Amino acid sequence: MKPRQHGRVVPAPENHLSATQVRASHTSRRSFIRSGVAASALAASGGAVAQASGGSALVPAWTRSLGAPVVTTGYGMPSKYEVNVQRRQSPGLTPQPQASISFTPLQNLFGIITPSGVHFERHHSGMPEVDPQQHRLMIHGLVKRPLMLTMDDVMRFPSVSRIHFIECGANGGMEWGNVAVPTVQYTHGMLACSEFTGVLLSTLLDEVGVDRAKGKFILAEGADGSALTRTIPIEFALADVMVVYGQNGEMLRPENGYPLRLLVPGVQGVSSVKWLRRLEVGDKPWNTREESLHYIDLLPDGMHRQYSGLQEVKSVITMPSGGQKLIGKGFYEITGLAWSGRGKVKRVDVSTDGGRNWRTARLQEPVLTKALTRFRLDWNWDGAPGLLQSRAVDETDHVQPNFHQLRAVRGVRSIYHNNAVQTWRVQPDGEVWNVQLA
Ligand SMILES: Nc1nc2c(c(=O)[nH]1)N[C@H]1C(S)=C(S)[C@@H](COP(=O)(O)O)O[C@H]1N2
Ligand SMILES: [Mo]
């Protein structure tokens, strides 16, 4: 069935930007669509208007003049019309901006790669300014040849580039009890996906000669003020953990751990220690502050679950999503992201009626392990209220739970590891709201 009318999605104005900035970007989109309509009317009328105006009526000013010269120096920035695409902090979430979170604007992004400039940030003690000349990585503990590496040393090892997501374990943490935040940026925006380049940790562990009989765990430590430490089981370390210096084709950004970070694919973000300065091989978990006080799950029986690092299968519709507005009935492409810490996404089903009926979405290639996967589904909105949901299944056949299923096991007192199905309500006026179904 061919869609007759193309619907439009208008992003919600964000109170973090001035009203003029928001209006400017809306106006340009509307006028683009209007000139498109005028162009088809013109074609139908045999081009009479074009002839009368000497053929220039539809030729915009920027086509009739010289543009700005080639920029030969400097670092390129997005168009000024895209100024609304910003990382945002949740006002009131954290009292200190140094120990805070900024969220990725998932509603504005395409494909699976997160531009480095809008990759969410989570710092426990602010962002240190690390001089790569002075930075060192120490590898020691139960090893034969302890090493102290400079950045130059690290970059001489054989390297790999791989696309993986990083998701903070607390992503969605505000929504355990009920709806708390309006947009997908805040519900799911502690999530990003990049092409990372670096050295496999297994390569470095080979170099130092791990004591394979006793060395079962690795402690990773950051060089920031929090000296953040996390224990990583050696199986993970040998499988696919990377010591990373490259992100999306360039050096890591300062906020993402410049010049060196750990990347533990599929595991909650906290294990991907930034500004990595030390790796110690040991025989048991360290039980550090970030493993005993934080990043633990309070279960309904009052027990704490520790070391539950894996990010389970999850998905979310990013468009249409909370805070956006559909302008008129007609065709919309529902699109979103799916991922699993256990491997590849196998299938994503989408419902527009709150889970009564499901249709299988198209998955955009490449579908990569422990990476974001883009899904899409055609939808003709008839103007009736809708309840949009997506539900992902991964290659290990884990199915994303709904809130009832998740709460039956986990209760409502957790912060971390909420992978429940998200519901967006489309109202008859086109407004989209974050809701949870009773
Ligand atoms: N040294 C150090 N590493 C750190 C952190 C930190 O505060 N200090 N935050 C962790 C947390 S909780 C997350 S979710 C990820 C976030 O990575 P990003 O800031 O690159 O998005 O980094 C992790 N690594
Ligand atoms: Mo995190």
mmCIF file with all atom_site columns, C-alpha atoms in Angstrom, residues 298-405:
data_model
loop_
_atom_site.group_PDB
_atom_site.id
_atom_site.type_symbol
_atom_site.label_atom_id
_atom_site.label_alt_id
_atom_site.label_comp_id
_atom_site.label_asym_id
_atom_site.label_entity_id
_atom_site.label_seq_id
_atom_site.pdbx_PDB_ins_code
_atom_site.Cartn_x
_atom_site.Cartn_y
_atom_site.Cartn_z
_atom_site.occupancy
_atom_site.B_iso_or_equiv
_atom_site.pdbx_formal_charge
_atom_site.auth_seq_id
_atom_site.auth_comp_id
_atom_site.auth_asym_id
_atom_site.auth_atom_id
_atom_site.pdbx_PDB_model_num
ATOM 1   C CA . LEU A 1 298 ? 17.905 -4.080  45.460 1.00 0.00 ? 298 LEU A CA 1
ATOM 2   C CA . LEU A 1 299 ? 15.550 -7.046  44.983 1.00 0.00 ? 299 LEU A CA 1
ATOM 3   C CA . PRO A 1 300 ? 11.993 -7.398  46.340 1.00 0.00 ? 300 PRO A CA 1
ATOM 4   C CA . ASP A 1 301 ? 13.156 -9.663  49.213 1.00 0.00 ? 301 ASP A CA 1
ATOM 5   C CA . GLY A 1 302 ? 15.546 -6.956  50.448 1.00 0.00 ? 302 GLY A CA 1
ATOM 6   C CA . MET A 1 303 ? 18.696 -8.679  49.170 1.00 0.00 ? 303 MET A CA 1
ATOM 7   C CA . HIS A 1 304 ? 21.212 -6.835  47.043 1.00 0.00 ? 304 HIS A CA 1
ATOM 8   C CA . ARG A 1 305 ? 22.340 -8.335  43.757 1.00 0.00 ? 305 ARG A CA 1
ATOM 9   C CA . GLN A 1 306 ? 26.010 -7.591  43.003 1.00 0.00 ? 306 GLN A CA 1
ATOM 10  C CA . TYR A 1 307 ? 28.085 -7.798  39.813 1.00 0.00 ? 307 TYR A CA 1
ATOM 11  C CA . SER A 1 308 ? 25.021 -7.893  37.560 1.00 0.00 ? 308 SER A CA 1
ATOM 12  C CA . GLY A 1 309 ? 26.831 -6.096  34.806 1.00 0.00 ? 309 GLY A CA 1
ATOM 13  C CA . LEU A 1 310 ? 25.371 -7.450  31.581 1.00 0.00 ? 310 LEU A CA 1
ATOM 14  C CA . GLN A 1 311 ? 23.018 -5.133  29.705 1.00 0.00 ? 311 GLN A CA 1
ATOM 15  C CA . GLU A 1 312 ? 20.084 -7.376  28.759 1.00 0.00 ? 312 GLU A CA 1
ATOM 16  C CA . VAL A 1 313 ? 18.164 -7.190  25.482 1.00 0.00 ? 313 VAL A CA 1
ATOM 17  C CA . LYS A 1 314 ? 16.400 -3.852  25.054 1.00 0.00 ? 314 LYS A CA 1
ATOM 18  C CA . SER A 1 315 ? 14.879 -1.547  22.455 1.00 0.00 ? 315 SER A CA 1
ATOM 19  C CA . VAL A 1 316 ? 13.117 1.792   22.157 1.00 0.00 ? 316 VAL A CA 1
ATOM 20  C CA . ILE A 1 317 ? 11.252 3.701   19.466 1.00 0.00 ? 317 ILE A CA 1
ATOM 21  C CA . THR A 1 318 ? 13.068 6.996   18.966 1.00 0.00 ? 318 THR A CA 1
ATOM 22  C CA . MET A 1 319 ? 10.612 8.443   16.452 1.00 0.00 ? 319 MET A CA 1
ATOM 23  C CA . PRO A 1 320 ? 7.812  9.145   17.151 1.00 0.00 ? 320 PRO A CA 1
ATOM 24  C CA . SER A 1 321 ? 8.736  9.486   20.803 1.00 0.00 ? 321 SER A CA 1
ATOM 25  C CA . GLY A 1 322 ? 7.801  11.470  23.892 1.00 0.00 ? 322 GLY A CA 1
ATOM 26  C CA . GLY A 1 323 ? 7.581  15.221  23.417 1.00 0.00 ? 323 GLY A CA 1
ATOM 27  C CA . GLN A 1 324 ? 7.284  15.073  19.630 1.00 0.00 ? 324 GLN A CA 1
ATOM 28  C CA . LYS A 1 325 ? 4.131  15.955  17.750 1.00 0.00 ? 325 LYS A CA 1
ATOM 29  C CA . LEU A 1 326 ? 2.703  14.300  14.642 1.00 0.00 ? 326 LEU A CA 1
ATOM 30  C CA . ILE A 1 327 ? 1.292  16.838  12.206 1.00 0.00 ? 327 ILE A CA 1
ATOM 31  C CA . GLY A 1 328 ? -1.687 15.196  10.561 1.00 0.00 ? 328 GLY A CA 1
ATOM 32  C CA . LYS A 1 329 ? -2.720 11.672  9.682  1.00 0.00 ? 329 LYS A CA 1
ATOM 33  C CA . GLY A 1 330 ? -0.852 9.641   7.127  1.00 0.00 ? 330 GLY A CA 1
ATOM 34  C CA . PHE A 1 331 ? 2.403  7.857   6.617  1.00 0.00 ? 331 PHE A CA 1
ATOM 35  C CA . TYR A 1 332 ? 5.093  7.736   9.275  1.00 0.00 ? 332 TYR A CA 1
ATOM 36  C CA . GLU A 1 333 ? 8.159  5.586   9.498  1.00 0.00 ? 333 GLU A CA 1
ATOM 37  C CA . ILE A 1 334 ? 8.421  4.292   13.030 1.00 0.00 ? 334 ILE A CA 1
ATOM 38  C CA . THR A 1 335 ? 12.103 3.887   13.834 1.00 0.00 ? 335 THR A CA 1
ATOM 39  C CA . GLY A 1 336 ? 14.211 3.050   16.825 1.00 0.00 ? 336 GLY A CA 1
ATOM 40  C CA . LEU A 1 337 ? 17.166 1.204   18.307 1.00 0.00 ? 337 LEU A CA 1
ATOM 41  C CA . ALA A 1 338 ? 17.636 -2.303  19.691 1.00 0.00 ? 338 ALA A CA 1
ATOM 42  C CA . TRP A 1 339 ? 20.644 -3.844  21.438 1.00 0.00 ? 339 TRP A CA 1
ATOM 43  C CA . SER A 1 340 ? 21.774 -6.671  23.691 1.00 0.00 ? 340 SER A CA 1
ATOM 44  C CA . GLY A 1 341 ? 24.823 -7.192  25.868 1.00 0.00 ? 341 GLY A CA 1
ATOM 45  C CA . ARG A 1 342 ? 24.642 -10.889 24.979 1.00 0.00 ? 342 ARG A CA 1
ATOM 46  C CA . GLY A 1 343 ? 25.251 -10.513 21.250 1.00 0.00 ? 343 GLY A CA 1
ATOM 47  C CA . LYS A 1 344 ? 23.243 -9.644  18.149 1.00 0.00 ? 344 LYS A CA 1
ATOM 48  C CA . VAL A 1 345 ? 19.642 -8.536  17.946 1.00 0.00 ? 345 VAL A CA 1
ATOM 49  C CA . LYS A 1 346 ? 17.609 -11.238 16.209 1.00 0.00 ? 346 LYS A CA 1
ATOM 50  C CA . ARG A 1 347 ? 14.184 -9.604  15.858 1.00 0.00 ? 347 ARG A CA 1
ATOM 51  C CA . VAL A 1 348 ? 12.255 -6.499  16.840 1.00 0.00 ? 348 VAL A CA 1
ATOM 52  C CA . ASP A 1 349 ? 8.463  -6.489  16.960 1.00 0.00 ? 349 ASP A CA 1
ATOM 53  C CA . VAL A 1 350 ? 6.487  -3.262  17.012 1.00 0.00 ? 350 VAL A CA 1
ATOM 54  C CA . SER A 1 351 ? 2.961  -2.665  18.290 1.00 0.00 ? 351 SER A CA 1
ATOM 55  C CA . THR A 1 352 ? 0.851  0.433   17.723 1.00 0.00 ? 352 THR A CA 1
ATOM 56  C CA . ASP A 1 353 ? -1.959 -0.708  20.020 1.00 0.00 ? 353 ASP A CA 1
ATOM 57  C CA . GLY A 1 354 ? -0.209 -1.250  23.336 1.00 0.00 ? 354 GLY A CA 1
ATOM 58  C CA . GLY A 1 355 ? 0.897  -4.835  22.721 1.00 0.00 ? 355 GLY A CA 1
ATOM 59  C CA . ARG A 1 356 ? -2.292 -6.457  21.381 1.00 0.00 ? 356 ARG A CA 1
ATOM 60  C CA . ASN A 1 357 ? -0.936 -6.864  17.857 1.00 0.00 ? 357 ASN A CA 1
ATOM 61  C CA . TRP A 1 358 ? 2.700  -7.002  16.798 1.00 0.00 ? 358 TRP A CA 1
ATOM 62  C CA . ARG A 1 359 ? 4.413  -6.596  13.433 1.00 0.00 ? 359 ARG A CA 1
ATOM 63  C CA . THR A 1 360 ? 8.050  -7.494  12.799 1.00 0.00 ? 360 THR A CA 1
ATOM 64  C CA . ALA A 1 361 ? 10.237 -4.495  11.999 1.00 0.00 ? 361 ALA A CA 1
ATOM 65  C CA . ARG A 1 362 ? 12.944 -4.293  9.307  1.00 0.00 ? 362 ARG A CA 1
ATOM 66  C CA . LEU A 1 363 ? 16.468 -4.457  10.729 1.00 0.00 ? 363 LEU A CA 1
ATOM 67  C CA . GLN A 1 364 ? 19.033 -2.225  9.071  1.00 0.00 ? 364 GLN A CA 1
ATOM 68  C CA . GLU A 1 365 ? 22.284 -3.985  8.160  1.00 0.00 ? 365 GLU A CA 1
ATOM 69  C CA . PRO A 1 366 ? 24.849 -4.333  9.543  1.00 0.00 ? 366 PRO A CA 1
ATOM 70  C CA . VAL A 1 367 ? 23.470 -6.111  12.596 1.00 0.00 ? 367 VAL A CA 1
ATOM 71  C CA . LEU A 1 368 ? 26.514 -6.311  14.856 1.00 0.00 ? 368 LEU A CA 1
ATOM 72  C CA . THR A 1 369 ? 27.221 -8.005  18.148 1.00 0.00 ? 369 THR A CA 1
ATOM 73  C CA . LYS A 1 370 ? 26.836 -5.793  21.250 1.00 0.00 ? 370 LYS A CA 1
ATOM 74  C CA . ALA A 1 371 ? 26.074 -2.814  19.026 1.00 0.00 ? 371 ALA A CA 1
ATOM 75  C CA . LEU A 1 372 ? 22.984 -0.731  18.401 1.00 0.00 ? 372 LEU A CA 1
ATOM 76  C CA . THR A 1 373 ? 20.710 -2.036  15.638 1.00 0.00 ? 373 THR A CA 1
ATOM 77  C CA . ARG A 1 374 ? 18.385 0.335   13.795 1.00 0.00 ? 374 ARG A CA 1
ATOM 78  C CA . PHE A 1 375 ? 14.830 -0.933  13.140 1.00 0.00 ? 375 PHE A CA 1
ATOM 79  C CA . ARG A 1 376 ? 12.040 0.529   11.020 1.00 0.00 ? 376 ARG A CA 1
ATOM 80  C CA . LEU A 1 377 ? 8.355  -0.097  10.392 1.00 0.00 ? 377 LEU A CA 1
ATOM 81  C CA . ASP A 1 378 ? 5.909  1.660   8.044  1.00 0.00 ? 378 ASP A CA 1
ATOM 82  C CA . TRP A 1 379 ? 2.822  3.044   9.734  1.00 0.00 ? 379 TRP A CA 1
ATOM 83  C CA . ASN A 1 380 ? -0.246 4.820   8.457  1.00 0.00 ? 380 ASN A CA 1
ATOM 84  C CA . TRP A 1 381 ? -1.624 6.860   11.305 1.00 0.00 ? 381 TRP A CA 1
ATOM 85  C CA . ASP A 1 382 ? -5.406 7.119   11.074 1.00 0.00 ? 382 ASP A CA 1
ATOM 86  C CA . GLY A 1 383 ? -5.598 9.867   13.694 1.00 0.00 ? 383 GLY A CA 1
ATOM 87  C CA . ALA A 1 384 ? -6.841 7.555   16.473 1.00 0.00 ? 384 ALA A CA 1
ATOM 88  C CA . PRO A 1 385 ? -5.014 7.312   19.809 1.00 0.00 ? 385 PRO A CA 1
ATOM 89  C CA . GLY A 1 386 ? -2.108 4.874   19.581 1.00 0.00 ? 386 GLY A CA 1
ATOM 90  C CA . LEU A 1 387 ? 0.222  3.097   21.992 1.00 0.00 ? 387 LEU A CA 1
ATOM 91  C CA . LEU A 1 388 ? 3.610  2.536   20.358 1.00 0.00 ? 388 LEU A CA 1
ATOM 92  C CA . GLN A 1 389 ? 5.892  -0.192  21.694 1.00 0.00 ? 389 GLN A CA 1
ATOM 93  C CA . SER A 1 390 ? 8.923  -2.135  20.527 1.00 0.00 ? 390 SER A CA 1
ATOM 94  C CA . ARG A 1 391 ? 10.096 -5.493  21.853 1.00 0.00 ? 391 ARG A CA 1
ATOM 95  C CA . ALA A 1 392 ? 13.481 -6.963  20.955 1.00 0.00 ? 392 ALA A CA 1
ATOM 96  C CA . VAL A 1 393 ? 14.708 -10.567 20.935 1.00 0.00 ? 393 VAL A CA 1
ATOM 97  C CA . ASP A 1 394 ? 18.438 -11.330 20.868 1.00 0.00 ? 394 ASP A CA 1
ATOM 98  C CA . GLU A 1 395 ? 20.360 -14.209 19.313 1.00 0.00 ? 395 GLU A CA 1
ATOM 99  C CA . THR A 1 396 ? 20.327 -16.070 22.642 1.00 0.00 ? 396 THR A CA 1
ATOM 100 C CA . ASP A 1 397 ? 16.481 -15.875 22.490 1.00 0.00 ? 397 ASP A CA 1
ATOM 101 C CA . HIS A 1 398 ? 16.212 -13.547 25.450 1.00 0.00 ? 398 HIS A CA 1
ATOM 102 C CA . VAL A 1 399 ? 13.044 -11.471 25.023 1.00 0.00 ? 399 VAL A CA 1
ATOM 103 C CA . GLN A 1 400 ? 12.715 -7.908  26.276 1.00 0.00 ? 400 GLN A CA 1
ATOM 104 C CA . PRO A 1 401 ? 10.203 -7.951  29.182 1.00 0.00 ? 401 PRO A CA 1
ATOM 105 C CA . ASN A 1 402 ? 7.313  -5.575  29.762 1.00 0.00 ? 402 ASN A CA 1
ATOM 106 C CA . PHE A 1 403 ? 7.137  -3.660  33.052 1.00 0.00 ? 403 PHE A CA 1
ATOM 107 C CA . HIS A 1 404 ? 4.819  -6.226  34.684 1.00 0.00 ? 404 HIS A CA 1
ATOM 108 C CA . GLN A 1 405 ? 7.199  -9.078  33.935 1.00 0.00 ? 405 GLN A CA 1
#
